C-alpha atoms as one frame of an Amber mdcrd trajectory, in Angstrom:
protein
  97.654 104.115  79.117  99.728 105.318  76.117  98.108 102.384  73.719  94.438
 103.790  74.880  95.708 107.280  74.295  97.219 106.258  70.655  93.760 104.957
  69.754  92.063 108.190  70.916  94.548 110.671  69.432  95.900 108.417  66.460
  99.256 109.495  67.781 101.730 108.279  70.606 101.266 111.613  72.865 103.985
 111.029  75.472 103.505 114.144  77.687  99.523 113.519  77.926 100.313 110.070
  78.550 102.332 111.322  81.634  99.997 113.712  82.667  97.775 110.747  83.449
 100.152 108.669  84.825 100.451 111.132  87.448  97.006 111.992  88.155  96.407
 108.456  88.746  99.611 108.036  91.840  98.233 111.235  92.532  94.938 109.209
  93.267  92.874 111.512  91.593  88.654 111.408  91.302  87.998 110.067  87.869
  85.677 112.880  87.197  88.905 115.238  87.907  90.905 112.778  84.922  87.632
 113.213  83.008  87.497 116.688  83.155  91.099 117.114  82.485  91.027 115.104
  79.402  88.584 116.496  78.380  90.412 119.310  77.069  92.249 117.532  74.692
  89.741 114.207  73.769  86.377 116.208  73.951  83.485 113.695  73.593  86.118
 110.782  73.991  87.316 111.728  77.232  84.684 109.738  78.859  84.792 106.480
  77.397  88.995 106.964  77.806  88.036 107.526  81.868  85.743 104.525  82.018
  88.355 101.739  80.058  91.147 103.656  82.114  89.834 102.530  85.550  88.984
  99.059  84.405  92.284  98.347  83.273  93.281  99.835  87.052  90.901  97.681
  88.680  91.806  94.925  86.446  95.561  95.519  87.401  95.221  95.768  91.017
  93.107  93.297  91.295  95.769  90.784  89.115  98.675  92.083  91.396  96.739
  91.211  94.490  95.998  87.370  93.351  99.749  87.112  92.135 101.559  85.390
  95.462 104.607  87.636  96.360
């Protein structure tokens, strides 16, 4: 999350970065992130949403093929 949000900003944001971290163990809609973002990444807050959930999917996906 904090690389994706460096390319976005150009800058390592860490309290945005946190904000997000917590929406998403929050479980929160992606529209909700989206919207949230939004305030802060304007017309790049939607591509940031989309590549955000793939790399979730991606990641729980991974951690559910690696054997325990």
């Amino acid at each position: 999350v904090s690389k994706k949000m460096e390319e976005y900003l150009g800058e390592d944001e860490p309290t945005l970065v946190n904000f997000v971290l917590d929406k998403l163990a929050a479980r929160t809609a992606a529209a909700e992130v989206e919207a949230e973002v939004a305030k802060v990444l304007d017309e790049e807050a939607e591509p940031f949403t989309v590549k955000l959930w793939r790399m979730l999917l991606f990641e729980i996906k991974r951690a559910k093929a690696t054997p325990s």
